[in-house]
Backbone as JSON Lines, residues from 0, in Angstrom:
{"i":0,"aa":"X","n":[0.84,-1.18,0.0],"ca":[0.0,0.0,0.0],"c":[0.88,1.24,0.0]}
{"i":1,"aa":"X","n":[0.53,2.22,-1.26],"ca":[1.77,3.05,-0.84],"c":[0.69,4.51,0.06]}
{"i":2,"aa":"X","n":[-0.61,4.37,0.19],"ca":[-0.83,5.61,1.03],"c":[-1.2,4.75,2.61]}
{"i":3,"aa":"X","n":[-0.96,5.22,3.47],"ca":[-1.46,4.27,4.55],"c":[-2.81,5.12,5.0]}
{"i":4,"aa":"X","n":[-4.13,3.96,5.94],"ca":[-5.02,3.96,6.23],"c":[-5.22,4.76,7.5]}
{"i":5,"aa":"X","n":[-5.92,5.52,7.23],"ca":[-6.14,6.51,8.98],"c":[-7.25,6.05,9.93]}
{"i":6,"aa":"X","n":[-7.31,5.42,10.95],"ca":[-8.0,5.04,11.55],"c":[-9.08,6.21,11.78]}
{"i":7,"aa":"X","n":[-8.86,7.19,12.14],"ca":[-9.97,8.2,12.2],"c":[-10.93,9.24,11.26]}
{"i":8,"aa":"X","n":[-10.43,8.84,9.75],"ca":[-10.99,9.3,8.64],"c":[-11.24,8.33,7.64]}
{"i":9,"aa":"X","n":[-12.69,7.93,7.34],"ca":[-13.17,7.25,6.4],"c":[-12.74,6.89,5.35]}
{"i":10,"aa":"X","n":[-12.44,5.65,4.83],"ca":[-11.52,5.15,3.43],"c":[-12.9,4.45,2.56]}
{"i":11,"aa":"X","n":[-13.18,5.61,2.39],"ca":[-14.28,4.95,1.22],"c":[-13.99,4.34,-0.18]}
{"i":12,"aa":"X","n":[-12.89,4.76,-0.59],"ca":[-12.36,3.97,-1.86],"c":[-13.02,5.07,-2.73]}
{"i":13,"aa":"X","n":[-13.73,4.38,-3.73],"ca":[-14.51,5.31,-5.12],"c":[-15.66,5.52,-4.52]}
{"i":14,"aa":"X","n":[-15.54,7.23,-4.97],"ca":[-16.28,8.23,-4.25],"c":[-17.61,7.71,-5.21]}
{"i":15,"aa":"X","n":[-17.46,7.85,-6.25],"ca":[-18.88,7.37,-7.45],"c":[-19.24,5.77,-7.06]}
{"i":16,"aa":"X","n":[-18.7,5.1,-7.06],"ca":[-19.31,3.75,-6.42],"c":[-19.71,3.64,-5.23]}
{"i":17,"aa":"X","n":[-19.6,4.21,-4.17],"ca":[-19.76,4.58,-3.01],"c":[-21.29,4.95,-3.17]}
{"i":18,"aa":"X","n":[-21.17,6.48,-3.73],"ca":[-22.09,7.42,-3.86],"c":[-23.54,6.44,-4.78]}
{"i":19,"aa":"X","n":[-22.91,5.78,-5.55],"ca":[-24.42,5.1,-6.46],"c":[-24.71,3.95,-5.21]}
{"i":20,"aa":"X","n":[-23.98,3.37,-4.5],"ca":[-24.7,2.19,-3.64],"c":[-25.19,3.05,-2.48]}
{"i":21,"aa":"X","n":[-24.68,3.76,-2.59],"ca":[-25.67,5.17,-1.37],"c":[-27.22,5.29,-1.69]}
{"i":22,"aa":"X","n":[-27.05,5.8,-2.85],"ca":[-28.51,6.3,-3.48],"c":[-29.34,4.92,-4.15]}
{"i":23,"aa":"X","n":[-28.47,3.56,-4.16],"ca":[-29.39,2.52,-4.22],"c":[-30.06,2.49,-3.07]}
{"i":24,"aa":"X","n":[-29.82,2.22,-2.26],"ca":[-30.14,2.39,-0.68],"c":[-31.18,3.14,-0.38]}
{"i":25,"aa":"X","n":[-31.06,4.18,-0.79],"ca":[-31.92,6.02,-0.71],"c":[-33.17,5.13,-1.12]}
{"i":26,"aa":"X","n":[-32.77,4.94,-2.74],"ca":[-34.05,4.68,-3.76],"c":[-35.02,3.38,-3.13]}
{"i":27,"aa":"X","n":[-34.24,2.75,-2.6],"ca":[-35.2,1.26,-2.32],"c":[-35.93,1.7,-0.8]}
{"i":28,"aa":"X","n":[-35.53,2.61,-0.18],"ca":[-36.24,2.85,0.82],"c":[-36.26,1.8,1.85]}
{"i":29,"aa":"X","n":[-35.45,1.2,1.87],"ca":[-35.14,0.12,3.17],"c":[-33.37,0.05,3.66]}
{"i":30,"aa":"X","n":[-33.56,0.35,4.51],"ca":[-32.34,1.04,5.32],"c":[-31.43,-0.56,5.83]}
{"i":31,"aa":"X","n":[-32.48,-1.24,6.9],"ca":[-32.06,-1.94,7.49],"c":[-33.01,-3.44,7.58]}
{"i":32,"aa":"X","n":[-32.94,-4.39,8.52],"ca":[-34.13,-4.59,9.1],"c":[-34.32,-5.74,7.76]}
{"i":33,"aa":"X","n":[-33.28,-7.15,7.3],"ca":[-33.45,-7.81,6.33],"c":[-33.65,-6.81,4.85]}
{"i":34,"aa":"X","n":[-33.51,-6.03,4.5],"ca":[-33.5,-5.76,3.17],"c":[-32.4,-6.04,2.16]}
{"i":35,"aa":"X","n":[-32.16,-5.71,0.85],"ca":[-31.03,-6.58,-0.26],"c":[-29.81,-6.19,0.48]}
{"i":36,"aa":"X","n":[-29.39,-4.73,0.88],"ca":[-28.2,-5.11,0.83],"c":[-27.89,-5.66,2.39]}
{"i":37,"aa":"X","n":[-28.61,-5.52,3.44],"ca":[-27.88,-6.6,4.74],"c":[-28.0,-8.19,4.19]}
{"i":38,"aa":"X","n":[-29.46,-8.35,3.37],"ca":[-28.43,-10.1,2.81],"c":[-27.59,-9.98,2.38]}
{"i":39,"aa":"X","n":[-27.22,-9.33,1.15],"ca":[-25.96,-9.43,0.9],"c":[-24.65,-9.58,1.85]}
{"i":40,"aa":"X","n":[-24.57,-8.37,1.8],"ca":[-23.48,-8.05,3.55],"c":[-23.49,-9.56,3.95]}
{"i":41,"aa":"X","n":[-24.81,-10.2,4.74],"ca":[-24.67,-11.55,5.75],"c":[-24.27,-12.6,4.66]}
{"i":42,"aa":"X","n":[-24.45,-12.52,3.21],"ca":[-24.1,-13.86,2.79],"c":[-22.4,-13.75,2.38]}
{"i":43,"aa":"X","n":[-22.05,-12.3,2.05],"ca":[-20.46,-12.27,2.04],"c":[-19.78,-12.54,3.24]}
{"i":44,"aa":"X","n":[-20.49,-12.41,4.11],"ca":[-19.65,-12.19,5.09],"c":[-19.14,-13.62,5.56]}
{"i":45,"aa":"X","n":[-20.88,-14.71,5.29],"ca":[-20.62,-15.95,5.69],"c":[-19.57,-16.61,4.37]}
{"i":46,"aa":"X","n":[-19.5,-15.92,3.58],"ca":[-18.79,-16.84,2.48],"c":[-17.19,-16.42,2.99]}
{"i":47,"aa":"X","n":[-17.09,-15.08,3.43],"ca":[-15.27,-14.93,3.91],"c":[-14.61,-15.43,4.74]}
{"i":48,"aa":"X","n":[-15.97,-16.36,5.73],"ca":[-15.07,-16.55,7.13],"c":[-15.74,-17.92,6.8]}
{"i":49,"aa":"X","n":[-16.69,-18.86,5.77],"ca":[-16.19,-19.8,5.82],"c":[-17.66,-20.69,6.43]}
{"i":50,"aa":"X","n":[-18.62,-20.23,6.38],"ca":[-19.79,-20.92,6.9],"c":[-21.26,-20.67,6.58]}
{"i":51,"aa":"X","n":[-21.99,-21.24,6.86],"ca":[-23.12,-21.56,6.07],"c":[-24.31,-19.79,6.41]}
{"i":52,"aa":"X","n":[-24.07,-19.45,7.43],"ca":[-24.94,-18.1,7.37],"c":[-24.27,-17.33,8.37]}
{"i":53,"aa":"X","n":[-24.55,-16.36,8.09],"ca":[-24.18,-14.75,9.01],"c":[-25.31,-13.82,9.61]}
{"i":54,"aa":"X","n":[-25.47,-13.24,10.68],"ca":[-26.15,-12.29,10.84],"c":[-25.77,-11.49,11.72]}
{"i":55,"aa":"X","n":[-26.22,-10.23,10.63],"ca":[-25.95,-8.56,11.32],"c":[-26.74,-8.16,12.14]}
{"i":56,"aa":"X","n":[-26.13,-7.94,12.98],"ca":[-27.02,-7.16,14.36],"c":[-26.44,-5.94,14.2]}
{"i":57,"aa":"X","n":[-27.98,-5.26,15.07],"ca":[-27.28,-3.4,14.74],"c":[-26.01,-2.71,16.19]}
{"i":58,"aa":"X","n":[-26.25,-4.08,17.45],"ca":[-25.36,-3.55,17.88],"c":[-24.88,-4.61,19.08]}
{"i":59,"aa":"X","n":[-24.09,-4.45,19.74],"ca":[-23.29,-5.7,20.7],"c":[-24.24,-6.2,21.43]}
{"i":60,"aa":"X","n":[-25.11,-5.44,21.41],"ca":[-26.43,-5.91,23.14],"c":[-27.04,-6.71,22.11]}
{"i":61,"aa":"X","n":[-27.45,-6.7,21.39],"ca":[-28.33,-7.52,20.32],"c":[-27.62,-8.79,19.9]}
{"i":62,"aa":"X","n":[-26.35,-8.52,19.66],"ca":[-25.69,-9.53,19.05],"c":[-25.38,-10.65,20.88]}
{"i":63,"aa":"X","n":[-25.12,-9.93,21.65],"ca":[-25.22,-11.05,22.73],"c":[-26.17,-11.45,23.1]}
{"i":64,"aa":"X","n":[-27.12,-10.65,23.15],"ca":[-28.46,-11.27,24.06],"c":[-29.1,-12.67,22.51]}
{"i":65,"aa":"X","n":[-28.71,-12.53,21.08],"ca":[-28.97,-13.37,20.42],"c":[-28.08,-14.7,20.17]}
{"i":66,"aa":"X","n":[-27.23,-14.24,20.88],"ca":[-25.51,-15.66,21.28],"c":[-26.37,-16.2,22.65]}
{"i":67,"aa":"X","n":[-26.83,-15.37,23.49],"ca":[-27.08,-16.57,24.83],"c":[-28.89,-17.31,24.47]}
{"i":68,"aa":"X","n":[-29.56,-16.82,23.18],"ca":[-30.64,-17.29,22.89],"c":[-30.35,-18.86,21.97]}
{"i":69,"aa":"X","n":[-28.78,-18.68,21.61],"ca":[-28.07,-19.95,20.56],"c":[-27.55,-20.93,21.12]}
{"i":70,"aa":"X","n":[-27.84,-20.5,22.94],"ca":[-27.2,-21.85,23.61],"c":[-27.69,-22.82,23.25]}
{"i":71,"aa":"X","n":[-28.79,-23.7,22.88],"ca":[-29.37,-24.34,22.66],"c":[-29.74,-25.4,21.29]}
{"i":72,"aa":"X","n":[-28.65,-24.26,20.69],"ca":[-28.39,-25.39,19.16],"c":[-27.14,-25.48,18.78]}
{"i":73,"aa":"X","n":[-26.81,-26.22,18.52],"ca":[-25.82,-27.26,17.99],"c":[-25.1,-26.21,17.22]}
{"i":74,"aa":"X","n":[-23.35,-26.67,16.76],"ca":[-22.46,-25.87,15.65],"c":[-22.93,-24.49,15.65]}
{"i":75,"aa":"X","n":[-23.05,-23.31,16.36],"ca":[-22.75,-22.28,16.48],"c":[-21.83,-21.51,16.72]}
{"i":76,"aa":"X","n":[-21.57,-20.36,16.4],"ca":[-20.24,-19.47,16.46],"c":[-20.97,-17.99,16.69]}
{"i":77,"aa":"X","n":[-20.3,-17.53,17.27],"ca":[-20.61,-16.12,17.13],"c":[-19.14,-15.13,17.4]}
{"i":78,"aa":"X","n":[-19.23,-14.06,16.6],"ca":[-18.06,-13.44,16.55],"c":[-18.52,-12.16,15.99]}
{"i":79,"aa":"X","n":[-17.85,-11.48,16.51],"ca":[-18.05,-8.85,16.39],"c":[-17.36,-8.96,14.84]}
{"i":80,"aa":"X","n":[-17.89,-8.55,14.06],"ca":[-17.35,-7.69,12.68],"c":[-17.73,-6.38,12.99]}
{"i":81,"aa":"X","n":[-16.77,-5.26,13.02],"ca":[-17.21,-3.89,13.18],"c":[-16.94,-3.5,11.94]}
{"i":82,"aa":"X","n":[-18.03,-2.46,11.41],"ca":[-17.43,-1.84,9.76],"c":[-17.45,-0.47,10.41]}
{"i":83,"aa":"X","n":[-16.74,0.29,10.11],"ca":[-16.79,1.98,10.82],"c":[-16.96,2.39,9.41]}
């Protein structure tokens, strides 16, 4: 890498690719809450680390209180992806 990454200022990459998956977003009118792009997001995410499904929670209390609801079934994992 010849510019290095600043932890405290956003590395969006391409400002125009950025900006059109912005306004896909805008246009479809679904933010969060299962819509295209959090599947997406959960099925890349399960394909990078290697397992059959992923899910995004909007925040740590959610994502634990839904890890101690998983005691109860079999081959589970749970693990924090933060995107800033």
């Amino acid at each position: 890498m010849n510019n290095p990454l600043h932890v405290g200022r956003p590395n969006l990459g391409n400002r125009e690719s950025f900006l059109a998956r912005v306004n896909d977003i805008l246009d479809r009118r679904w933010l969060s809450n299962n819509g295209p792009v959090v599947q997406e997001f959960e099925k890349r995410i399960a394909e990078t680390v290697g397992v059959k499904h992923a899910l995004a929670m909007c925040n740590a209390t959610a994502a634990m209180d839904e890890r101690l609801n998983q005691d109860r079934l079999e081959n589970t994992m749970a693990f924090r992806v933060s995107i800033c």
